[in-house]
XYZ file of C-alpha atoms in Angstrom:
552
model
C -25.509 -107.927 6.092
C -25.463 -108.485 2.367
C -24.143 -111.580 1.156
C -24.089 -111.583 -2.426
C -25.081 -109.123 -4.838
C -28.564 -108.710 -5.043
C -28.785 -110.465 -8.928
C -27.159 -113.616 -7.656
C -30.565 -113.907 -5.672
C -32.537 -117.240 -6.772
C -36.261 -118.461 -6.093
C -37.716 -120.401 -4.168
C -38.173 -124.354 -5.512
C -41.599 -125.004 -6.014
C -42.805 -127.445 -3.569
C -45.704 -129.382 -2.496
C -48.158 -126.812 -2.413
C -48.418 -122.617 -2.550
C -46.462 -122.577 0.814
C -44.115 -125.284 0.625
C -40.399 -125.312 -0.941
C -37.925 -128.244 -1.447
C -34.762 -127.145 -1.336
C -31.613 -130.179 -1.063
C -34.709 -132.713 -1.493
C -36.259 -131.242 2.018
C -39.592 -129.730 2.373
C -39.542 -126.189 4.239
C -42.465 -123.697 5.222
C -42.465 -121.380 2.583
C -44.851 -118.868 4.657
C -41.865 -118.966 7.247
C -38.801 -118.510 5.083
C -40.926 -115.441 3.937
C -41.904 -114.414 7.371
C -38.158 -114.160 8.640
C -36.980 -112.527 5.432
C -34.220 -115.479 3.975
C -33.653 -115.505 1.133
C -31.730 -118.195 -1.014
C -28.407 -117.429 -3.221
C -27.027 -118.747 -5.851
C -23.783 -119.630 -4.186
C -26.032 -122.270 -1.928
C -26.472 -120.239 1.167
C -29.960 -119.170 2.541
C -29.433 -116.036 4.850
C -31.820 -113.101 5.518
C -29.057 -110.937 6.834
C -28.538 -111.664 10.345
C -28.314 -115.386 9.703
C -26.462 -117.245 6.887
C -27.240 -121.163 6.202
C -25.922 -123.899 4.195
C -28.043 -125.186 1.808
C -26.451 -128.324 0.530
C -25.459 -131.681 1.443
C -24.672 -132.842 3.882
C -25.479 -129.663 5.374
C -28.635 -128.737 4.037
C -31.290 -128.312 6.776
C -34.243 -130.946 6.990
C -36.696 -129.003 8.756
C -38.068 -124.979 9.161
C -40.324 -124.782 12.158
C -43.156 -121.431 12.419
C -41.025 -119.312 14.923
C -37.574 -119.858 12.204
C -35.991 -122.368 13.890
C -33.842 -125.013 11.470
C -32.842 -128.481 12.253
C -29.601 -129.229 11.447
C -28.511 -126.335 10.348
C -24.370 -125.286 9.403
C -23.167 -121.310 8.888
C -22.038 -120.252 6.555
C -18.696 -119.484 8.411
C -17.544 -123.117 9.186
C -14.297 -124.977 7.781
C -16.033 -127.158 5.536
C -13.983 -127.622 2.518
C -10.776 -129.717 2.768
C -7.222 -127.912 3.489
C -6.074 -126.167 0.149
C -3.047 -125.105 -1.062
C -2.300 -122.241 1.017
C -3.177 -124.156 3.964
C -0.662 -127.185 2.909
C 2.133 -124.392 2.001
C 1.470 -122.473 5.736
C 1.720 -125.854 8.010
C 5.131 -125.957 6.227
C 6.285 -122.418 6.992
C 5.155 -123.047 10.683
C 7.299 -125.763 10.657
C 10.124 -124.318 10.211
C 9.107 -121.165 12.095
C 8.413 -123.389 15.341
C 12.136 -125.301 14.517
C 13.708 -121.420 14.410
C 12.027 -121.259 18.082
C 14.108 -124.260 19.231
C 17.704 -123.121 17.975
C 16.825 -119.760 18.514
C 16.549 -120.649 22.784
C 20.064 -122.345 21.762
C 21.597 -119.234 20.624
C 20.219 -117.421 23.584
C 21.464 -119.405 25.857
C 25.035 -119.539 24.159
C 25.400 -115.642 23.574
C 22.956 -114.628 26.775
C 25.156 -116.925 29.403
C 27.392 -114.519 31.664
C 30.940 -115.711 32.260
C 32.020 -112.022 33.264
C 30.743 -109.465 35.955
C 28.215 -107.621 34.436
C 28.758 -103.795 34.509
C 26.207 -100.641 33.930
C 28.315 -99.289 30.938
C 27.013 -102.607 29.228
C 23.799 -104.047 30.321
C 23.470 -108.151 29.740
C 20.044 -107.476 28.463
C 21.709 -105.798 25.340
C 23.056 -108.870 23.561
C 19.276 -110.521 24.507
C 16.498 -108.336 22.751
C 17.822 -109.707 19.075
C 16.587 -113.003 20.268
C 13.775 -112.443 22.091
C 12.451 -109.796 18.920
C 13.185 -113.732 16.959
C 10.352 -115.481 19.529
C 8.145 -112.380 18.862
C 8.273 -113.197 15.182
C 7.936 -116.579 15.266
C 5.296 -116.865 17.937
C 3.517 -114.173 15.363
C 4.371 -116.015 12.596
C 2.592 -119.265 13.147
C -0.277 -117.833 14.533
C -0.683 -116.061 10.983
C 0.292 -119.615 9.118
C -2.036 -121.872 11.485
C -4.858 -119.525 10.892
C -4.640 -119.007 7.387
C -5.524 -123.097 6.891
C -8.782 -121.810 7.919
C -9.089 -119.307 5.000
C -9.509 -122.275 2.956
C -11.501 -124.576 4.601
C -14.306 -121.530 5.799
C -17.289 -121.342 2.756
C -17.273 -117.909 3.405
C -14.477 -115.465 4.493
C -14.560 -114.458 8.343
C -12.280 -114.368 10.920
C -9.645 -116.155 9.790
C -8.437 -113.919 7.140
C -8.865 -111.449 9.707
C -6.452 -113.006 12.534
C -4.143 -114.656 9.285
C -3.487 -110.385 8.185
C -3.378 -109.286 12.137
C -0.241 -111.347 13.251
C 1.468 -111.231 9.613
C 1.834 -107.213 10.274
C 2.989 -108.170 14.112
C 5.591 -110.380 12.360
C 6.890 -107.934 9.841
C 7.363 -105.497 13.036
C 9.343 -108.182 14.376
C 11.309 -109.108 11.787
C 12.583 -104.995 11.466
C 13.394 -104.932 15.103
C 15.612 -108.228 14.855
C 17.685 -106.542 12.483
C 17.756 -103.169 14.501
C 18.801 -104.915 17.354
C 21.625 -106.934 15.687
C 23.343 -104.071 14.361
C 22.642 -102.245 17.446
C 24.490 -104.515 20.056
C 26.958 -105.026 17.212
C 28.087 -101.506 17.669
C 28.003 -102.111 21.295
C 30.035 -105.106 21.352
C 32.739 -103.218 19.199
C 32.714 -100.250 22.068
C 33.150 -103.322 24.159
C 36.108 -104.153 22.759
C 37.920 -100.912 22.661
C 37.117 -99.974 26.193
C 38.292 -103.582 27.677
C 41.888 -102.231 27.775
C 41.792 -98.594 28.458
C 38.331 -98.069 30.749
C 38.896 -94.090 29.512
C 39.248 -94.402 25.679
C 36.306 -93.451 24.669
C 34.554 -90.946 26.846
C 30.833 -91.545 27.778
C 29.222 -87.625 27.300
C 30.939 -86.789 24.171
C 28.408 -86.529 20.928
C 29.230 -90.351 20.134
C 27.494 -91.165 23.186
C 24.424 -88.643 22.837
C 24.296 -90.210 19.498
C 24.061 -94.039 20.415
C 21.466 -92.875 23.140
C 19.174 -90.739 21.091
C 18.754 -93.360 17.700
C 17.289 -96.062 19.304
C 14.319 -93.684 20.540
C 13.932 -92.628 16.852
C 13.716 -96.425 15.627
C 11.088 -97.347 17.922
C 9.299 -93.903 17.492
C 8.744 -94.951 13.835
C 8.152 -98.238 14.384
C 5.319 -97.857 16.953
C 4.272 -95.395 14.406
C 3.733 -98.017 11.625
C 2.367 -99.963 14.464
C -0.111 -97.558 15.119
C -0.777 -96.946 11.672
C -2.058 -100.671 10.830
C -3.248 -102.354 13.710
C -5.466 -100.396 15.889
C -8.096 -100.432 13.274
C -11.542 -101.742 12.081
C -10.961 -105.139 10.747
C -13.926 -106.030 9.938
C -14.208 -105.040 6.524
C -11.465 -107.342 4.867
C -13.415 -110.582 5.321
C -16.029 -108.955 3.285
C -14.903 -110.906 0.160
C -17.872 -113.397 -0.444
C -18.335 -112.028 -4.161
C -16.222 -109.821 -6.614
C -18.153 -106.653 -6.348
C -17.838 -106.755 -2.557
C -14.446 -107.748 -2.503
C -13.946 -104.600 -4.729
C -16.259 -102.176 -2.830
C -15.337 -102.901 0.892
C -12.141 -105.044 0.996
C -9.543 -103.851 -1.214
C -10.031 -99.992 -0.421
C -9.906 -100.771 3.157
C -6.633 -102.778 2.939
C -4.870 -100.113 0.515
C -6.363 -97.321 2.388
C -3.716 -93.966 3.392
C -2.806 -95.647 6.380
C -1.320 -99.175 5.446
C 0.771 -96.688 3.030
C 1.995 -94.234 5.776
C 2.331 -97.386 7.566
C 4.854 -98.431 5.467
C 6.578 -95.210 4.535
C 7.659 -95.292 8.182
C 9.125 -99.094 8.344
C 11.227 -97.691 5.690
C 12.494 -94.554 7.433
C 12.909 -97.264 10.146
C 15.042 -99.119 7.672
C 16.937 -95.833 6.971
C 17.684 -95.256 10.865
C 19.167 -98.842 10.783
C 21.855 -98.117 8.159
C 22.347 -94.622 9.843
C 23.001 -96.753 13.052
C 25.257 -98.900 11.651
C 27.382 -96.265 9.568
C 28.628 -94.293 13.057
C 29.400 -98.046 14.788
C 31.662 -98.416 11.762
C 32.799 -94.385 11.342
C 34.008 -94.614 15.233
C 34.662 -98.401 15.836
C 36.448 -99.496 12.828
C 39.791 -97.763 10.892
C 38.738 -94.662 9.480
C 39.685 -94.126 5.658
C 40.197 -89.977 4.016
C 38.263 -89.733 1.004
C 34.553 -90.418 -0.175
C 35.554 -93.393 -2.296
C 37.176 -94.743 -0.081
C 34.761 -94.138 2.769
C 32.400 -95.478 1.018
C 34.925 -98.564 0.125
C 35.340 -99.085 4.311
C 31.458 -99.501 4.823
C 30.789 -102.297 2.811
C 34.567 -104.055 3.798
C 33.749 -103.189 7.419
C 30.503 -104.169 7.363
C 29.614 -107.967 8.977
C 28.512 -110.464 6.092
C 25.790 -111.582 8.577
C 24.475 -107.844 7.870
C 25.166 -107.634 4.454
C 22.439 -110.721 4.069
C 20.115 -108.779 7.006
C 19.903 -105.374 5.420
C 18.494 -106.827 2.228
C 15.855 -108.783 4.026
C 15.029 -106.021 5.985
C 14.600 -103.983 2.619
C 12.542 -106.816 1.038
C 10.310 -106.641 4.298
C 9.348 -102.765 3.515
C 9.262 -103.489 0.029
C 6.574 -106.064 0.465
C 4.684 -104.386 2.956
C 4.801 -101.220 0.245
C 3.615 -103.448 -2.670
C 0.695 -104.979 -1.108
C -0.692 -101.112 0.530
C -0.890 -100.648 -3.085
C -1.801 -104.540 -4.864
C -4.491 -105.936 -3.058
C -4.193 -109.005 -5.216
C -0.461 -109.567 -3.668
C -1.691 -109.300 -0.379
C -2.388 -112.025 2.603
C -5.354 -110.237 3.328
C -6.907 -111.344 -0.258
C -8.575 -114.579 0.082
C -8.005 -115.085 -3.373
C -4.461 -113.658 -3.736
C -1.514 -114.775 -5.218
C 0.206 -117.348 -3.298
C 3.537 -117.260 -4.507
C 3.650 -113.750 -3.892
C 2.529 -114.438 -0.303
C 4.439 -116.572 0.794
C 7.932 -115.638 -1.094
C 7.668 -111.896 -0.058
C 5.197 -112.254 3.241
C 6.842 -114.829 5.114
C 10.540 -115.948 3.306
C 12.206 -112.752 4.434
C 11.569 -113.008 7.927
C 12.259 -116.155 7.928
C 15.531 -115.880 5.982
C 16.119 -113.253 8.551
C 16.008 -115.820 11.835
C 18.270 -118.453 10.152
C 20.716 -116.162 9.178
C 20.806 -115.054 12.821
C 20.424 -118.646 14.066
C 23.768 -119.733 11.872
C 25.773 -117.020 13.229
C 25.162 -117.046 16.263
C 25.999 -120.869 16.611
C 29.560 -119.492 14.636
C 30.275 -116.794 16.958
C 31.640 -117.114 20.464
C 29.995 -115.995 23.258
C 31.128 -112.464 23.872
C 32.157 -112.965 27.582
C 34.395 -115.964 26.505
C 35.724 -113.704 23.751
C 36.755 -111.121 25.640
C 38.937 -112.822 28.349
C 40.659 -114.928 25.018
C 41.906 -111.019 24.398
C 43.138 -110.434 27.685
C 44.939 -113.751 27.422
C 46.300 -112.878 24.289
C 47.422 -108.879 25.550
C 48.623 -110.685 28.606
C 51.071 -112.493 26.466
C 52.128 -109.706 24.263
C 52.908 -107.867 27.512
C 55.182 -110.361 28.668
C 56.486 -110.965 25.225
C 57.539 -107.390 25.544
C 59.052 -106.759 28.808
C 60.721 -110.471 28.509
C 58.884 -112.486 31.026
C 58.488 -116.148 30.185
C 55.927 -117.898 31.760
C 56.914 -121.980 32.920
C 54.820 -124.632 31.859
C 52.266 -125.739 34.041
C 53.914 -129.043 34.813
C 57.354 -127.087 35.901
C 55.807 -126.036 39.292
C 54.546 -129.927 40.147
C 57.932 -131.616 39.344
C 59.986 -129.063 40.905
C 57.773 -129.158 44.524
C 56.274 -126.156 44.306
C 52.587 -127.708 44.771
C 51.631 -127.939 48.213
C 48.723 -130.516 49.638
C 45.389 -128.390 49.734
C 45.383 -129.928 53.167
C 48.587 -128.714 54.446
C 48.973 -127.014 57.187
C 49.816 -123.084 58.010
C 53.242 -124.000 59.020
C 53.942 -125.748 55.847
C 52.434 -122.475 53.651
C 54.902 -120.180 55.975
C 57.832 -122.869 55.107
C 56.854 -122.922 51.137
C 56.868 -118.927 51.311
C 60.184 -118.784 53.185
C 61.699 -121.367 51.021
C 60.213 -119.221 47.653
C 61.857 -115.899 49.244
C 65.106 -117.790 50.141
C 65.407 -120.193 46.601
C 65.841 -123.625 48.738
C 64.702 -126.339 47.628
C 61.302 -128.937 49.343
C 62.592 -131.412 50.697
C 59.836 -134.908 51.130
C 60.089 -133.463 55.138
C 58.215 -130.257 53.808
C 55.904 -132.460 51.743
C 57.752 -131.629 48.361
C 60.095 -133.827 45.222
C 63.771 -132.928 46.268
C 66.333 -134.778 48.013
C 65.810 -135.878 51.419
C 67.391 -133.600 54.090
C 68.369 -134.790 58.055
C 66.109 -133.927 60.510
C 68.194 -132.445 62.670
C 70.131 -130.211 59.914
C 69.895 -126.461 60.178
C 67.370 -124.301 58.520
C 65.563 -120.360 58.739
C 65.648 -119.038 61.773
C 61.888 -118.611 62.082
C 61.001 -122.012 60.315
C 62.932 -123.522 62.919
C 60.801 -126.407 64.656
C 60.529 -126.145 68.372
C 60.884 -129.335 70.271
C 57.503 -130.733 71.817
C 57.972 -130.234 75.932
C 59.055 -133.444 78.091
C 56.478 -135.425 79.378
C 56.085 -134.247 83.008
C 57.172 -136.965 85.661
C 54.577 -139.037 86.787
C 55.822 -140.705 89.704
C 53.992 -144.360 90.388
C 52.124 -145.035 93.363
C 53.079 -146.578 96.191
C 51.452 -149.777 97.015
C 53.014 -151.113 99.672
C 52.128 -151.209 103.665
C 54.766 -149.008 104.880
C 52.767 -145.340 106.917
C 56.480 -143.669 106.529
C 56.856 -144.193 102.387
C 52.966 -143.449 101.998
C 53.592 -140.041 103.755
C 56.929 -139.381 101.857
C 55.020 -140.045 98.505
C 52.878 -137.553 99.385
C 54.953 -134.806 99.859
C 57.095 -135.238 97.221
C 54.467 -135.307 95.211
C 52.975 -132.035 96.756
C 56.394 -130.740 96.505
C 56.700 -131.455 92.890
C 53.026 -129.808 92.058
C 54.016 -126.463 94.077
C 57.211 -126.853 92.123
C 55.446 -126.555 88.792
C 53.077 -124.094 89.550
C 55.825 -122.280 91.078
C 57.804 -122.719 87.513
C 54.557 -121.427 85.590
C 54.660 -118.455 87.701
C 57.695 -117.562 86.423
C 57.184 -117.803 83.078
C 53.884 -116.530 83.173
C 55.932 -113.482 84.886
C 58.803 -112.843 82.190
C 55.819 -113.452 79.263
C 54.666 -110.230 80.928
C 57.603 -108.800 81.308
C 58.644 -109.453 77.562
C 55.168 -108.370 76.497
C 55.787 -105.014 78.300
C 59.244 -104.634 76.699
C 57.655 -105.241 72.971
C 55.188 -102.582 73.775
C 57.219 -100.089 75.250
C 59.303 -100.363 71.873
C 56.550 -99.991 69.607
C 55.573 -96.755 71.563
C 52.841 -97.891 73.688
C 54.092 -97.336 77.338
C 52.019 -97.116 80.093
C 51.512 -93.253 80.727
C 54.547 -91.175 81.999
C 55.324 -91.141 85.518
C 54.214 -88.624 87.890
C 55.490 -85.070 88.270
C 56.526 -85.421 91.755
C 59.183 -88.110 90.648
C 60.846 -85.816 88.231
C 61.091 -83.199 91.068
C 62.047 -85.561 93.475
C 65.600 -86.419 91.561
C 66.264 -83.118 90.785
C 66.151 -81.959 94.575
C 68.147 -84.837 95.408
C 65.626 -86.625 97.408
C 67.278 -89.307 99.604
C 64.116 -91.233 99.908
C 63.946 -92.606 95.965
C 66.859 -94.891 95.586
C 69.268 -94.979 92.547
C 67.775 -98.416 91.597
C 64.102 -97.385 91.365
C 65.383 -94.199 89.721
C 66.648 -97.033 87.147
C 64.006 -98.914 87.015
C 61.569 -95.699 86.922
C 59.407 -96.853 89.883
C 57.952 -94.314 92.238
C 58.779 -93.822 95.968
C 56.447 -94.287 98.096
C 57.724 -92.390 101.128
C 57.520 -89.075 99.216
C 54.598 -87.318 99.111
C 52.432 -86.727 95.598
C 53.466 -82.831 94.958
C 50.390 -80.673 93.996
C 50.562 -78.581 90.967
C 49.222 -74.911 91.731
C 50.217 -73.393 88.835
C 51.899 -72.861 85.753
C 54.727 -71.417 87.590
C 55.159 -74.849 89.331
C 55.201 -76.918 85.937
């Protein structure tokens, strides 16, 4: 691996002797240096190709052994110089990228919250992905920043301008599908919104629909395409910036090769597909207007300001990436770029882009929360229409009309008889009104039955009389037959009256025999004229058999 170019090459210090060298005041086997091939740059690195050394203080090594083994030895790739002005400029941006991480989990938990039933026309994941595409770019994001502090401290470039260009691509691919995904579910919402009252406004295979199913595949398709384009690729050549003539050989061709600029051709048809996107959500959501003027009029009134400030950003995202496939020196993969260009057209848009999501979407209302404050609000015109006025919500508590969540069934049954009927609680029912005798009259079936009498218990007898001990005793058996003889009887016309409310709701028992029927009309003296009242069968005539149809 070559270092530096070959007339940057310096000679050995003389030393003690033919095969001795002092190099950083130490004394170093010459024969061995020459044996393992290092050779010692002007830049104050020893390396023979493989392995690259620091050759000054406090770094310098103090001692070369035969077999090429150095005692305290440093790479060349360590962070030895202090943090530098890119590095001081990137801990900032991470700071605010790690603070857009914090409100942005506020905002997703304000606009992701469900306070409706979620349906399949309109998937709760919808109104997410704009927020979690905002953790994608700012986890990205200070990875890049954090790593770049590296770029300055390392003596030579290596990895870390390698890692620092990595995630800043990841974050520009980030920062595009925030946007998309705003203006996406902004349509969506505004589909929302006309479907809430009519289910069947807008029908769901018509070419609107195709439409709003096919784009999103064509965003993605290009942006996996720029994806594709820049990042599965050999890195390895951008850190070779150690001198100008390799920076110019290896580094800049590779990072303005054809593929960062067909990378960035297709961010901006993805750009494209985003204003295509959000010109049919305002063509078939918003009022339509005749005329190109003033077509053109209704898509920038129409349009949100939060994506008149998004678009833009999203344009200076392509525009950057475009620029620097063509600049090298305006790109973050140049060690020695331009900072201000860096970091005010590589990082400020996307940022920009996250706080101007951030502050809108602590100003808007959560869309669930929205939508029933427009059902509330058609609710009311509806009634303002058809003249129905609504009475305060204190009306129903003076007037009685609040029962005790512990009441009882009867009392529910009495507060729907007295709503039907327009009387008035009274403080028996548990209501406000005036207070109404017991025994006055009221509905027939809120009535209150009085409780049973106590049955008679009659006392003991305690005296020593045989004759009043046995009279006791059957009077009292007398009075126990007489009650079980009384629950007979009602247990008996309960039946009875159950059988009567069933035979007038059509569920006799089944129809009497044949035999009866031919029994009356013959005249049979056997079935009296009561049980032919009382439809009960005879049992002294015999059951007639049916032969056949004749006999029916």
């Amino acid at each position: 691996m070559t270092l530096l170019h070959p007339r940057n090459v310096l000679p050995f210090p003389p030393g003690s002797n033919g095969t001795d060298t002092i190099i950083s005041g130490y004394h170093l086997n010459l024969t061995a240096l020459g044996e393992w091939n290092y050779t010692l740059y002007s830049n104050g690195t020893l390396s023979n190709g493989s392995w690259c050394l620091l050759t000054f203080e406090p770094w310098a090594p103090t001692y070369l052994f035969p077999n090429g083994t150095f005692l305290n030895t440093t790479w060349c790739w360590s962070p030895v110089d202090p943090i530098g002005t890119r590095g001081i400029v990137a801990i900032a941006f991470a700071v605010l990228f790690g603070l857009a991480i914090v409100l942005s989990l506020v905002t997703l938990n304000k606009h992701g919250s469900l306070h409706l039933p979620a349906t399949k026309r309109f998937y709760p994941i919808g109104r997410r992905w704009q927020w979690y595409w905002g953790f994608w770019v700012c986890a990205t994001a200070i990875v890049s920043l954090l790593t770049s502090i590296d770029v300055d401290r390392y003596y030579l470039p290596e990895l870390p301008v390698i890692l620092t260009s990595f995630f800043w691509y990841l974050m520009q691919w980030g920062a595009m599908a925030v946007v998309w995904e705003a203006v996406r579910h902004w349509g969506s919402w505004m589909e929302r919104q006309l479907v809430d009252p009519d289910p069947f406004a807008l029908r769901q295979d018509d070419r609107r629909a195709l439409f709003e199913l096919v784009i999103p595949l064509f965003f993605y398709l290009f942006l996996w395409l720029n994806f594709f384009m820049i990042i599965p690729r050999n890195w390895t050549p951008i850190q070779h910036q150690r001198y100008p003539e390799q920076t110019l050989l290896e580094a800049a061709p590779t990072a303005t090769d054809a593929r960062f600029k067909a990378g960035a051709f297709l961010l901006l048809v993805s750009w494209v597909v985003i204003l295509v996107s959000l010109r049919h959500s305002i063509k078939h959501y918003c009022p339509r207007n005749r005329g190109f003027i003033n077509r053109a009029t209704g898509l920038v009134r129409f349009t949100p300001l939060r994506f008149k400030l998004l678009i833009p950003l999203a344009a200076a995202v392509v525009a950057f990436q475009a620029l620097v496939a063509f600049r090298f020196d305006y790109s973050p993969l140049c060690v020695d770029g331009n900072l201000a260009a860096i970091f005010a057209g590589g990082y400020l848009p996307s940022l920009l882009i996250l706080y101007v999501q951030i502050a809108f979407g602590f100003l808007n209302p959560n869309e669930d929360l929205e939508l029933k404050r427009q059902r509330r609000v058609r609710n009311q015109e509806f009634d303002r229409q058809m003249g129905i006025v609504h009475k305060p919500s204190w009306w129903r508590r003076v007037n009685g009309e609040v029962l005790d969540p512990n009441a009882s069934m009867r009392e529910r049954l009495a507060a729907n008889a007295r709503e039907l009927s327009g009387a008035k609680p009274t403080p028996a029912d548990g209501g406000y009104g005036p207070e109404v005798p017991s025994d006055a009259a009221g509905p027939v079936e809120m009535t209150p039955v009085p409780p049973p009498p106590p049955p008679a218990v009659s006392r003991p007898y305690t005296g020593r009389s045989e004759t009043l001990h046995e009279d006791r005793a059957v009077a009292m058996a007398a009075s126990l037959a007489s009650s079980e003889a009384v629950a007979a009887r009602e247990a008996a016309a309960e039946r009875a009256r159950r059988h009567h409310e069933l035979m007038q709701d059509g569920l006799d028992l089944p129809p009497p025999a044949y035999s009866e029927a031919v029994g009356t009309r013959q005249g049979d003296a056997t079935r009296t004229r009561s049980e032919q009242s009382e439809g009960g069968r005879s049992t002294d005539q015999p059951q007639t058999q049916v032969r056949s149809m004749l006999d029916v």
